[in-house]
XYZ file of C-alpha atoms in Angstrom:
137
model
C -19.518 -61.822 63.775
C -22.428 -59.587 64.813
C -20.556 -56.512 63.593
C -20.182 -58.133 60.183
C -23.909 -58.929 60.063
C -24.780 -55.402 61.138
C -22.486 -53.891 58.515
C -23.901 -56.197 55.851
C -27.458 -55.334 56.901
C -26.772 -51.580 56.777
C -25.060 -51.921 53.396
C -28.064 -53.841 52.043
C -30.476 -51.168 53.279
C -28.362 -48.423 51.727
C -28.223 -50.312 48.438
C -31.979 -50.865 48.268
C -32.842 -47.317 49.264
C -30.432 -45.904 46.674
C -32.081 -47.944 43.914
C -35.585 -46.616 44.532
C -36.893 -43.900 42.284
C -37.555 -40.498 43.766
C -41.023 -39.013 43.506
C -39.802 -36.624 40.807
C -38.411 -39.542 38.794
C -41.757 -41.323 39.085
C -43.521 -38.166 37.890
C -41.135 -37.647 34.939
C -43.271 -39.484 32.326
C -46.313 -37.418 33.255
C -44.238 -34.211 33.183
C -43.077 -35.164 29.694
C -46.701 -35.611 28.638
C -47.604 -32.260 30.204
C -44.820 -30.546 28.248
C -45.885 -32.133 24.967
C -49.558 -31.236 25.508
C -48.628 -27.655 26.332
C -46.387 -27.260 23.281
C -49.118 -28.800 21.095
C -51.493 -26.068 22.279
C -53.909 -28.463 24.001
C -54.234 -26.332 27.107
C -57.271 -28.007 28.670
C -55.618 -31.431 28.440
C -52.482 -29.843 29.925
C -54.449 -28.609 32.939
C -56.092 -32.028 33.329
C -52.685 -33.744 33.259
C -51.330 -31.325 35.866
C -54.315 -32.126 38.075
C -53.441 -35.830 37.745
C -49.805 -35.042 38.595
C -50.887 -33.251 41.761
C -53.149 -36.132 42.779
C -50.797 -39.002 41.921
C -47.454 -37.474 42.924
C -48.034 -35.087 45.838
C -44.414 -35.383 47.025
C -42.799 -34.658 43.640
C -41.954 -31.091 44.634
C -39.706 -30.130 41.707
C -42.155 -31.527 39.163
C -45.033 -29.723 40.819
C -43.098 -26.436 40.785
C -42.495 -26.812 37.046
C -46.127 -27.802 36.558
C -47.291 -24.667 38.382
C -45.481 -22.471 35.868
C -46.987 -24.442 32.988
C -50.421 -24.248 34.674
C -50.226 -20.458 34.824
C -49.042 -20.184 31.215
C -51.711 -22.588 29.915
C -54.429 -20.813 31.907
C -53.236 -17.478 30.553
C -53.259 -18.674 26.949
C -56.704 -20.274 27.333
C -58.066 -17.079 28.823
C -56.490 -14.928 26.113
C -58.036 -17.157 23.437
C -61.391 -16.866 25.191
C -61.011 -13.075 25.323
C -60.464 -13.044 21.561
C -63.602 -15.104 20.896
C -65.655 -13.048 23.338
C -64.450 -9.766 21.840
C -65.329 -10.948 18.324
C -68.814 -11.962 19.455
C -69.218 -8.648 21.284
C -68.222 -6.611 18.219
C -70.572 -8.639 15.993
C -73.432 -8.097 18.445
C -72.758 -4.347 18.558
C -72.848 -4.230 14.740
C -76.133 -6.167 14.702
C -77.577 -3.845 17.312
C -76.894 -0.829 15.106
C -78.660 -2.433 12.149
C -81.693 -3.914 13.911
C -84.980 -1.966 13.835
C -87.321 -4.380 15.604
C -87.629 -3.273 19.246
C -87.815 -6.811 20.698
C -84.753 -7.973 18.754
C -82.850 -4.817 19.752
C -83.633 -5.484 23.406
C -82.451 -9.093 23.085
C -79.255 -7.896 21.398
C -78.700 -5.434 24.256
C -79.007 -8.291 26.750
C -76.524 -10.329 24.713
C -74.171 -7.341 24.441
C -74.287 -6.724 28.181
C -73.661 -10.398 28.924
C -70.685 -10.496 26.562
C -69.316 -7.270 28.048
C -69.463 -8.702 31.576
C -67.767 -11.889 30.360
C -65.072 -9.849 28.590
C -64.406 -7.763 31.706
C -64.213 -10.881 33.912
C -61.751 -12.555 31.541
C -59.578 -9.437 31.492
C -59.601 -9.512 35.295
C -58.493 -13.145 35.203
C -55.557 -12.215 32.964
C -54.546 -9.457 35.384
C -54.611 -11.915 38.298
C -52.527 -14.473 36.386
C -49.975 -11.804 35.442
C -49.756 -10.662 39.065
C -49.173 -14.237 40.281
C -46.533 -14.822 37.629
C -44.694 -11.706 38.790
C -44.805 -12.935 42.404
C -43.222 -16.271 41.489
């Protein structure tokens, strides 16, 4: 009789443990949202959703691995967009600098140009780092 109870108890435990969702299954709705945000081009919201995934589902290893790839791609695209805006502002400032005759305004444009150039160089460095990490993975 005790063997029957033990077998029944073990079978019940196996049944209940098999019915529970894995961490990756629990994270699936958020991964779906992350994919849709990424494909919609909303990269900042994508990064925010990945941060929530990391906080809420720390044991969802497969989901987090997929999210890491999306994180790198979204970061890369955001940085490339920022490089484009910074380069446009830099070129416009350089054109203004060539046309300005007032010494004070020229000096202020030089400060702006230098600031934009430093920002541009830093963003290009960020892209290089992201590319290097993508090659490592």
